[in-house]
mmCIF file of N, CA and C in Angstrom:
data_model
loop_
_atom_site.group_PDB
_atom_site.id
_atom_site.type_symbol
_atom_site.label_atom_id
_atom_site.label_comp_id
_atom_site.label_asym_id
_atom_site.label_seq_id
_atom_site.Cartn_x
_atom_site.Cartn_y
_atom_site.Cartn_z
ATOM 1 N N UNK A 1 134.645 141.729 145.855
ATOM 2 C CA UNK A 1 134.763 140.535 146.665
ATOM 3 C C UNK A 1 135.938 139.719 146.147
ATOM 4 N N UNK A 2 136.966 139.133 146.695
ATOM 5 C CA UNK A 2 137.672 138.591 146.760
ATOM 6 C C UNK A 2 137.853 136.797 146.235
ATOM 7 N N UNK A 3 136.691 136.478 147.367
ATOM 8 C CA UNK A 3 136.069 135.520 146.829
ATOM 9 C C UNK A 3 135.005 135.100 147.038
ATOM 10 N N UNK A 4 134.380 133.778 146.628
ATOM 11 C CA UNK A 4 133.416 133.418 146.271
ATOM 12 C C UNK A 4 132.098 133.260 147.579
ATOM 13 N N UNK A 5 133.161 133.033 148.594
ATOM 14 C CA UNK A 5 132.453 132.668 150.347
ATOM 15 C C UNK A 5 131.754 133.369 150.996
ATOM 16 N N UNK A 6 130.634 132.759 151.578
ATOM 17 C CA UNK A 6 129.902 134.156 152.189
ATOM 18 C C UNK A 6 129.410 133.256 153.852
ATOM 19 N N UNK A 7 130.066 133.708 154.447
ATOM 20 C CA UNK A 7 129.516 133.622 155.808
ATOM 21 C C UNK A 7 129.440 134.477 157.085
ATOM 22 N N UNK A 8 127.719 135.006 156.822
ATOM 23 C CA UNK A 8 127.179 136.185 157.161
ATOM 24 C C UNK A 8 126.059 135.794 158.067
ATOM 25 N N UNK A 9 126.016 135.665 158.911
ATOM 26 C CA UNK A 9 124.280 135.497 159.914
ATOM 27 C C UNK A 9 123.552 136.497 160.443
ATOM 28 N N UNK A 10 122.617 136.429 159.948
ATOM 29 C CA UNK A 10 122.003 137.741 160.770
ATOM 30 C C UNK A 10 120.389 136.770 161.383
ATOM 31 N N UNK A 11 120.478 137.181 162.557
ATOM 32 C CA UNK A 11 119.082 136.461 163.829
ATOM 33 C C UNK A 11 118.463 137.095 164.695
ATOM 34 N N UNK A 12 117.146 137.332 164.498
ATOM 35 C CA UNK A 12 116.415 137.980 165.529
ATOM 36 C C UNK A 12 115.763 136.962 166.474
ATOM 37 N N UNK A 13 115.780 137.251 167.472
ATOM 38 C CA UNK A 13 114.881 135.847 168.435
ATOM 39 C C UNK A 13 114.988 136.510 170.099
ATOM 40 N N UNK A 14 114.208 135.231 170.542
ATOM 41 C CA UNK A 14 114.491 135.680 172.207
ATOM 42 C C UNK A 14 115.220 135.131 172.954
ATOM 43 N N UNK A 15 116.146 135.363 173.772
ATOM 44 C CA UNK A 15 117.151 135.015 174.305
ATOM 45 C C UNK A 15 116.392 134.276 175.656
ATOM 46 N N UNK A 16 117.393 133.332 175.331
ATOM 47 C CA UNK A 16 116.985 131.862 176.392
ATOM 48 C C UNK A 16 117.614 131.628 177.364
ATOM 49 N N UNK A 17 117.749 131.945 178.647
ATOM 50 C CA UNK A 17 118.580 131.820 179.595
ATOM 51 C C UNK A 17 119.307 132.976 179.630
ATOM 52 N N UNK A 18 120.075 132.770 180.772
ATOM 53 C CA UNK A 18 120.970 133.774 181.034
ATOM 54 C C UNK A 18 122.027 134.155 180.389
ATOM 55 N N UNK A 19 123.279 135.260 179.946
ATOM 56 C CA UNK A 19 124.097 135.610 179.029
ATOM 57 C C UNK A 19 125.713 135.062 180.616
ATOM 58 N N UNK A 20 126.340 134.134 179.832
ATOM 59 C CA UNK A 20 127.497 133.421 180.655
ATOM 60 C C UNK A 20 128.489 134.249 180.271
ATOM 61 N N UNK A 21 129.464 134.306 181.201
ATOM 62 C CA UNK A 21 130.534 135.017 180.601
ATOM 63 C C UNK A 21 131.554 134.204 181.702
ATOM 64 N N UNK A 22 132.481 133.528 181.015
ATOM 65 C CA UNK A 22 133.698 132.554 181.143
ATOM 66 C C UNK A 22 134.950 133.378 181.013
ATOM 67 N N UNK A 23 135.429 133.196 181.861
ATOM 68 C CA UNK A 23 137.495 133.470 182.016
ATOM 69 C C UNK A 23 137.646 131.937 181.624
ATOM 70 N N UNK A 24 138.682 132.375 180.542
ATOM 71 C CA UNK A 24 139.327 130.675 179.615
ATOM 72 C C UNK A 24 140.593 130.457 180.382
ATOM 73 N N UNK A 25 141.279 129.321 180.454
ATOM 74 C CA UNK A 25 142.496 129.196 181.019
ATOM 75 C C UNK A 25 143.644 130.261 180.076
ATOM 76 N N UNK A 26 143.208 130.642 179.080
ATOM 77 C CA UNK A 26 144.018 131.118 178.042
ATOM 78 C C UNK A 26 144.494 132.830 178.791
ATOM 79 N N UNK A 27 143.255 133.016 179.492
ATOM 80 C CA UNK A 27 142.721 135.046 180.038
ATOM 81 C C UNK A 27 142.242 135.403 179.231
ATOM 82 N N UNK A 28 141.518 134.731 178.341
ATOM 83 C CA UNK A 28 140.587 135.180 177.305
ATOM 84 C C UNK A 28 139.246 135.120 177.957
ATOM 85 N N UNK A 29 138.368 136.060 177.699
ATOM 86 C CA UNK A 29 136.645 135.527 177.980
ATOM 87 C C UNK A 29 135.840 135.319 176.979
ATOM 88 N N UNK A 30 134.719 134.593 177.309
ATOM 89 C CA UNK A 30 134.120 133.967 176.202
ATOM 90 C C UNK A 30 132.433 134.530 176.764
ATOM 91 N N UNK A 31 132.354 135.163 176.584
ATOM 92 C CA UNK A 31 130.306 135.825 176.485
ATOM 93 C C UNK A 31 129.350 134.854 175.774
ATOM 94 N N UNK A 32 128.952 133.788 176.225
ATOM 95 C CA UNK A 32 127.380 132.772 175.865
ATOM 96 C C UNK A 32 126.429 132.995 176.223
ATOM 97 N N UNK A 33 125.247 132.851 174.932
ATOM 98 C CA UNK A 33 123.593 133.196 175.379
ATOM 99 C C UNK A 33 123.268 132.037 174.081
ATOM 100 N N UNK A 34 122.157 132.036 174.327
ATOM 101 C CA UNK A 34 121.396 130.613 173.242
ATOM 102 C C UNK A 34 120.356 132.478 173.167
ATOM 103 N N UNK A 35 119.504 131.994 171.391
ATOM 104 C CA UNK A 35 118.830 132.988 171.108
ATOM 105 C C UNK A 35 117.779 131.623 170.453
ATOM 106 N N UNK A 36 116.345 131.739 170.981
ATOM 107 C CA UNK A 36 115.442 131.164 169.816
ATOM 108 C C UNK A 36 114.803 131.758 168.819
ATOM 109 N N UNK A 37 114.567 130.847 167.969
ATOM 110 C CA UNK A 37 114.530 131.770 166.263
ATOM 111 C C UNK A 37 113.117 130.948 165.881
ATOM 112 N N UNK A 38 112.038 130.939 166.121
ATOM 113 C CA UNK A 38 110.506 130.694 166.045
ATOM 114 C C UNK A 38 111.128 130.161 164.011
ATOM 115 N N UNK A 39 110.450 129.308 163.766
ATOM 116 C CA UNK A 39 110.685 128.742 162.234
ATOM 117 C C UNK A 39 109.581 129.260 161.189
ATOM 118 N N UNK A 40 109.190 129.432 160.338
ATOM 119 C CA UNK A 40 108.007 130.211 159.719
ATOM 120 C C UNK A 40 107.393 128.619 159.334
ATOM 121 N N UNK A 41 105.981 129.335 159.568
ATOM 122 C CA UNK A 41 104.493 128.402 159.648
ATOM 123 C C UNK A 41 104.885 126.908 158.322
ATOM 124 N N UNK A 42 104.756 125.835 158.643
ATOM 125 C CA UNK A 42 104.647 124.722 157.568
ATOM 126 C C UNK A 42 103.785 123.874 158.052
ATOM 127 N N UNK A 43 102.877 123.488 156.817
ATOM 128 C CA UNK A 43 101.649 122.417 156.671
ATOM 129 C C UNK A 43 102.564 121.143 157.550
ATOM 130 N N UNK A 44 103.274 120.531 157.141
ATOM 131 C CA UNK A 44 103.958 119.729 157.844
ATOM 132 C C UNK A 44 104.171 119.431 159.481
ATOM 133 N N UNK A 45 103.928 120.586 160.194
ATOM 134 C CA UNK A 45 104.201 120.270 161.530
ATOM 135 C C UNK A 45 102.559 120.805 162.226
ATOM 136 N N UNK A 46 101.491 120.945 161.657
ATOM 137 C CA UNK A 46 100.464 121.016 162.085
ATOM 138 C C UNK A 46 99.926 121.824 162.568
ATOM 139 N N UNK A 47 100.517 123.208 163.115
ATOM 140 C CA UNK A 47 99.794 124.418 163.587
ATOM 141 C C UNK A 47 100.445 124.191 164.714
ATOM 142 N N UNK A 48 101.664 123.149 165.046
ATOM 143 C CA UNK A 48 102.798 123.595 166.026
ATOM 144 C C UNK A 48 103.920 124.637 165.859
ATOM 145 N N UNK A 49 104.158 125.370 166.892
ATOM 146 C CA UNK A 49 105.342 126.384 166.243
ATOM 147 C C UNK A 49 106.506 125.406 166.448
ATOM 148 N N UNK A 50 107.369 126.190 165.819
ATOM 149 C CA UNK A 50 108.693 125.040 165.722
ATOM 150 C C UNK A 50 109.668 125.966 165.729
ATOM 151 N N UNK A 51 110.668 125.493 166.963
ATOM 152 C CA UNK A 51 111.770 126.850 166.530
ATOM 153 C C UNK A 51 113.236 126.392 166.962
ATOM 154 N N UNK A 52 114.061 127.406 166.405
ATOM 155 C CA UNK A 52 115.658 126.431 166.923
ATOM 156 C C UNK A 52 116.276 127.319 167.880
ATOM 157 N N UNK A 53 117.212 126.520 168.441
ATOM 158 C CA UNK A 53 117.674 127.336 169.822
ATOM 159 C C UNK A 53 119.586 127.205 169.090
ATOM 160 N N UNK A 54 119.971 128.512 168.926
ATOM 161 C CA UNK A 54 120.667 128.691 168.452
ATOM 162 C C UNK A 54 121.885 129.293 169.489
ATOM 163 N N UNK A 55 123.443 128.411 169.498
ATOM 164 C CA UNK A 55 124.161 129.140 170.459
ATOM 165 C C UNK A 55 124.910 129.988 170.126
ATOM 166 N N UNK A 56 125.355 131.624 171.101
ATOM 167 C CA UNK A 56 125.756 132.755 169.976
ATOM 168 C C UNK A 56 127.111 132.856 171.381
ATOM 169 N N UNK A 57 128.460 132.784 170.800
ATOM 170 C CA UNK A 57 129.140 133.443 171.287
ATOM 171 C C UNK A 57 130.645 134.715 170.911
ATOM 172 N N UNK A 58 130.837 135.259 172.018
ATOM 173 C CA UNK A 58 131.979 136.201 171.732
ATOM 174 C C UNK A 58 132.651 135.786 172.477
ATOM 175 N N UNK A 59 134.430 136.239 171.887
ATOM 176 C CA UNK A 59 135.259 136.805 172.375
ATOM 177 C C UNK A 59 135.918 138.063 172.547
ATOM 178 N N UNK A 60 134.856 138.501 172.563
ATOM 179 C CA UNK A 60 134.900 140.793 172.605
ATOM 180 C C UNK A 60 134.737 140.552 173.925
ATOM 181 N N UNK A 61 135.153 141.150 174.627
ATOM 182 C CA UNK A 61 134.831 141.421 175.724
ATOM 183 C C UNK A 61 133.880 142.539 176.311
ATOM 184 N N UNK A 62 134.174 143.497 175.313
ATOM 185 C CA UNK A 62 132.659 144.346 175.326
ATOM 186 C C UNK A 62 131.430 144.086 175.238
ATOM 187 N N UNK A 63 131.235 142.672 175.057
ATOM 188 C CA UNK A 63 129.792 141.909 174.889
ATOM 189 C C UNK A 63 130.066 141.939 176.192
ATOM 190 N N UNK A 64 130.514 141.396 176.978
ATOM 191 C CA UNK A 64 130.311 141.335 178.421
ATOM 192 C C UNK A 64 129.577 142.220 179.692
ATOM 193 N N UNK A 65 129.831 143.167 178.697
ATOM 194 C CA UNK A 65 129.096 144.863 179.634
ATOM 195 C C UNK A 65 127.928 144.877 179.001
ATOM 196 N N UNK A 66 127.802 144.662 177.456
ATOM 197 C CA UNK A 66 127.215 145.261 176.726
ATOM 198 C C UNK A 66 125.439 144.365 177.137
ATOM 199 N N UNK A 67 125.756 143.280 177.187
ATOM 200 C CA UNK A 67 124.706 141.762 177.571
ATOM 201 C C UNK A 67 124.580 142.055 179.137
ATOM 202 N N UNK A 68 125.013 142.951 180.032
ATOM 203 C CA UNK A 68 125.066 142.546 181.411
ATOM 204 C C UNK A 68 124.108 142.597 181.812
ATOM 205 N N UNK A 69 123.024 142.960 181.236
ATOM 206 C CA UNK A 69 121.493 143.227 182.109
ATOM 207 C C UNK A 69 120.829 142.476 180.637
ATOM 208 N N UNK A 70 120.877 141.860 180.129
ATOM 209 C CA UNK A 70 119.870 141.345 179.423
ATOM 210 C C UNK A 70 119.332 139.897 180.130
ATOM 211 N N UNK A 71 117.862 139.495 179.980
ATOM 212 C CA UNK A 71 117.293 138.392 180.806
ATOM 213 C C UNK A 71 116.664 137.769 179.672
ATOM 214 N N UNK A 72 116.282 136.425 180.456
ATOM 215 C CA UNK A 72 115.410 135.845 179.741
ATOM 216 C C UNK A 72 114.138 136.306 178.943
ATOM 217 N N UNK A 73 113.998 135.542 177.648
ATOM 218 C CA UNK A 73 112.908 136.745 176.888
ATOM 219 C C UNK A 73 113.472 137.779 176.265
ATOM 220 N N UNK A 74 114.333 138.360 176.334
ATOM 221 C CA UNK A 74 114.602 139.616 175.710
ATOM 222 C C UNK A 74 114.868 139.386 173.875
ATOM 223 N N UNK A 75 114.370 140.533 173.081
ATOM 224 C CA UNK A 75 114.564 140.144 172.031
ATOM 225 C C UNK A 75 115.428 140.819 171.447
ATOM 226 N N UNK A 76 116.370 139.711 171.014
ATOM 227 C CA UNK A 76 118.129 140.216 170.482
ATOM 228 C C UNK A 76 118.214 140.503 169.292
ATOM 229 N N UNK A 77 119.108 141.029 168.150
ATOM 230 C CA UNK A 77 119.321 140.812 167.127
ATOM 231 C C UNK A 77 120.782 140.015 167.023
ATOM 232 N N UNK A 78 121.130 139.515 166.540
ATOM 233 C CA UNK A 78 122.826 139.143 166.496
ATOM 234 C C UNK A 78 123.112 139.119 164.602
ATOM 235 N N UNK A 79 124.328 139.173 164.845
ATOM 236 C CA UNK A 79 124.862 139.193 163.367
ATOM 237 C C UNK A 79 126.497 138.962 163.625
ATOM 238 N N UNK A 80 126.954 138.062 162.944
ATOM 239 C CA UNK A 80 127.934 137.584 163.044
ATOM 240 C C UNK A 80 128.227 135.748 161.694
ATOM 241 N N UNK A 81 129.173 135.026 162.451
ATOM 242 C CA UNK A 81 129.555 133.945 161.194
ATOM 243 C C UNK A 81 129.559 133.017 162.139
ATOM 244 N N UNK A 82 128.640 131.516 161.257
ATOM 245 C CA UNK A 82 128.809 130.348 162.028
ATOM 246 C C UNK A 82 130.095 129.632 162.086
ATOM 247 N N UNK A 83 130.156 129.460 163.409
ATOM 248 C CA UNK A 83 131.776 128.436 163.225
ATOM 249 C C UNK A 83 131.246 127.184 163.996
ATOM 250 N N UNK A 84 132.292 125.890 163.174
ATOM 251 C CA UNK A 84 132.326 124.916 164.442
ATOM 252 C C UNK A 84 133.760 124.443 165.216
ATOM 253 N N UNK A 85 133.134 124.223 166.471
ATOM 254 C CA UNK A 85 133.952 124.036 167.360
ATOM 255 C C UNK A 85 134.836 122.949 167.599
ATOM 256 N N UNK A 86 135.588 122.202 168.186
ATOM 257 C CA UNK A 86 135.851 121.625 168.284
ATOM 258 C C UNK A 86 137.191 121.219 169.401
ATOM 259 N N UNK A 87 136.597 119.953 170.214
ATOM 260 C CA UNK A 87 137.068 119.691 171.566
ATOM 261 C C UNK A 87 137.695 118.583 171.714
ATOM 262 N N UNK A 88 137.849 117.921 173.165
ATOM 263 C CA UNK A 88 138.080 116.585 173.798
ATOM 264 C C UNK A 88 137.115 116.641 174.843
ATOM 265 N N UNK A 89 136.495 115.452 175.373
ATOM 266 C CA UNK A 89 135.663 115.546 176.151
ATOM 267 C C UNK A 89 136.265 115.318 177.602
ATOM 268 N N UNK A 90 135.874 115.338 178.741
ATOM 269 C CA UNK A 90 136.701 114.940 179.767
ATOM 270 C C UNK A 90 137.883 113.460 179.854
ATOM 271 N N UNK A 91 136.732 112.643 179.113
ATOM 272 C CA UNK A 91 137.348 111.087 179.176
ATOM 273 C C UNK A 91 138.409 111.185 177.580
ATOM 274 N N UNK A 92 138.629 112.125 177.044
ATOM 275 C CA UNK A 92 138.922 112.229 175.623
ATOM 276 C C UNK A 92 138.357 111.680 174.126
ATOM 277 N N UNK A 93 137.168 111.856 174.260
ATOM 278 C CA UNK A 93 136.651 111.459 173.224
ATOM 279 C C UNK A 93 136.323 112.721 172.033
ATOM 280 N N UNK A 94 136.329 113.066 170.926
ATOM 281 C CA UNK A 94 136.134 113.950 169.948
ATOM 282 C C UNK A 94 134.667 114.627 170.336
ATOM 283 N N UNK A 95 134.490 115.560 170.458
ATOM 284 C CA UNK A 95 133.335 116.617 170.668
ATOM 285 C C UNK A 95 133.535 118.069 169.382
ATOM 286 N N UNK A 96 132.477 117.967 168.307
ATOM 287 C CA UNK A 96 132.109 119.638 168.296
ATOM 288 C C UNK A 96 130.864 120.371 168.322
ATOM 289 N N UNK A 97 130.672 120.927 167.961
ATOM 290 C CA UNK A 97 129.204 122.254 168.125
ATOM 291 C C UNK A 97 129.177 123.138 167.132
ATOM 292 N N UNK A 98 128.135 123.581 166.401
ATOM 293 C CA UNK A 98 128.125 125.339 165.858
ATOM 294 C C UNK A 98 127.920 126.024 166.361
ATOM 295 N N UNK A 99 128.280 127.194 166.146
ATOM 296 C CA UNK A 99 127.227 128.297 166.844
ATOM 297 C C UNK A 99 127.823 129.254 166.044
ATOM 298 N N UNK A 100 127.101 130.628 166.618
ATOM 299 C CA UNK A 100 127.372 131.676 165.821
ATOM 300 C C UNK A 100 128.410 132.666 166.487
ATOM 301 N N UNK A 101 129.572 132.976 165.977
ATOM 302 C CA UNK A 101 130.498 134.005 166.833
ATOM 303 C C UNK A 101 130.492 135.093 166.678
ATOM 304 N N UNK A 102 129.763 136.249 167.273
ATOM 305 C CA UNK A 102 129.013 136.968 166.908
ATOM 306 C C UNK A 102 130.247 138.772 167.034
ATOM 307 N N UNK A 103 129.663 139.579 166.235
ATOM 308 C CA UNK A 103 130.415 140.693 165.650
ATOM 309 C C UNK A 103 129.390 141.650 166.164
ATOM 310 N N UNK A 104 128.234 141.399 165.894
ATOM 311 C CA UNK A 104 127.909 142.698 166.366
ATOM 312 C C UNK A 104 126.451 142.103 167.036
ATOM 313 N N UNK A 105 125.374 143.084 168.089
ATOM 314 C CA UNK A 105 124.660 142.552 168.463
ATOM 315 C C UNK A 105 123.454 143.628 169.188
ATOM 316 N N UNK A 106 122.666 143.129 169.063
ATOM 317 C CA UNK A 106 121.529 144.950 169.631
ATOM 318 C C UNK A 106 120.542 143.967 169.995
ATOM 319 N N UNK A 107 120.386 144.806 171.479
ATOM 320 C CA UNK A 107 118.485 144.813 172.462
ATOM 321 C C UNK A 107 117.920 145.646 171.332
ATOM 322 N N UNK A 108 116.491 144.695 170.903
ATOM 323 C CA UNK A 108 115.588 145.418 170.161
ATOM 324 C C UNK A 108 114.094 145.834 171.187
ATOM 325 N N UNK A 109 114.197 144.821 172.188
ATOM 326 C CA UNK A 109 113.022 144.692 173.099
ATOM 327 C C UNK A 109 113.183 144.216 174.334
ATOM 328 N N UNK A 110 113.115 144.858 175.571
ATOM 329 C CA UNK A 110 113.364 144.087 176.913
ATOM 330 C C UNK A 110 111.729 143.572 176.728
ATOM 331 N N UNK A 111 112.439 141.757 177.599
ATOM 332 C CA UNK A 111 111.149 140.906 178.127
ATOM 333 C C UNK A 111 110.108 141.314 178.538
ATOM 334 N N UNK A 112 108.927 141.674 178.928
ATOM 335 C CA UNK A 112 108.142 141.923 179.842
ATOM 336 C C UNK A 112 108.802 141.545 181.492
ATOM 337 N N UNK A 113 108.320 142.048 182.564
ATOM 338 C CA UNK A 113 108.948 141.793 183.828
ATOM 339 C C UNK A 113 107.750 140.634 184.475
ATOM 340 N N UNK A 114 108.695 139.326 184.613
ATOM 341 C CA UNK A 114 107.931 138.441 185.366
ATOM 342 C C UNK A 114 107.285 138.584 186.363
ATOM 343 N N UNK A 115 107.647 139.337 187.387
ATOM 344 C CA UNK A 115 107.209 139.768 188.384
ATOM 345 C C UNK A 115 106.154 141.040 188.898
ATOM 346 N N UNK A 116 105.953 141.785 187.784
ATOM 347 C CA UNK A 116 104.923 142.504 187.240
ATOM 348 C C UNK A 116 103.678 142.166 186.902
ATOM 349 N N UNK A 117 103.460 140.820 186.196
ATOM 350 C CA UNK A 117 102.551 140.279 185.527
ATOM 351 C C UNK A 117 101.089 139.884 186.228
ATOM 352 N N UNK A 118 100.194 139.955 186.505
ATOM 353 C CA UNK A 118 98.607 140.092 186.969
ATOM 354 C C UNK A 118 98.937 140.597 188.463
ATOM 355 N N UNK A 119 100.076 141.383 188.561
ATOM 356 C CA UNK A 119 100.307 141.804 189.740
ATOM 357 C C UNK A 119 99.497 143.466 189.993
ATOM 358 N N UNK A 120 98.309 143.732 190.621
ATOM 359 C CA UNK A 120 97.604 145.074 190.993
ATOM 360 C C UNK A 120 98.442 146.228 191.293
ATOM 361 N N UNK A 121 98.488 147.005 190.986
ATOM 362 C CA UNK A 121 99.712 148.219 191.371
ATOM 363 C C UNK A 121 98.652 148.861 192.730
ATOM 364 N N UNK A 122 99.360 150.092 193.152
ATOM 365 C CA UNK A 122 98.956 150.177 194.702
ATOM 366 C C UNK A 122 97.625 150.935 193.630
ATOM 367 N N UNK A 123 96.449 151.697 194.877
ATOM 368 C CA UNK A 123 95.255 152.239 194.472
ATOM 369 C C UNK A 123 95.359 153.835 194.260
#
């Protein structure tokens, strides 16, 4: 190792919404999904689950194919390095964000199908 720094993420969770995929003014694309990450059990919050909604993006463009059928619910792995962002807002005021910019990424589990669910199949 080179040096001392280590910024490495690795997240399993279920993906929250739909996977966005943006053309930048630049012709770059940008692939967004939020992943939630359930928090492990603490006396402190009472026998509520507690979890963070974490935003994961690329600029691979192979995420773009790769995410094209993933839905809500699905359970992701991601691995990649947190960065923060940083903007102007419309009116120009200072804006940033973290998230994770992700390197590599795997379906471990498709959602169950909403539309399946206490639904009778034929006889």
């Amino acid at each position: 190792m080179t040096h001392p720094y280590i910024n490495d993420v690795s997240l399993v969770g279920r993906l929250s919404g739909a996977v966005e995929c943006k053309d930048l003014p630049s012709g770059d694309t940008v692939v967004e999904w939020r992943v939630v990450v359930e928090r492990p059990p603490d006396d402190r919050y009472r026998r509520q689950k507690v979890v963070d909604t974490i935003q994961c993006v690329s600029y691979d463009e192979r995420f773009r194919d790769l995410t094209a059928d993933w839905r809500h619910g699905d359970l992701v792995e991601v691995r990649g390095a947190i960065r923060r962002r940083f903007w102007r807002t419309g009116s120009g005021v200072p804006a940033s964000r973290y998230d994770i910019e992700v390197r590599e990424v795997d379906l471990v589990a498709v959602a169950p199908d909403p539309g399946g669910i206490g639904v009778a199949g034929p006889p």
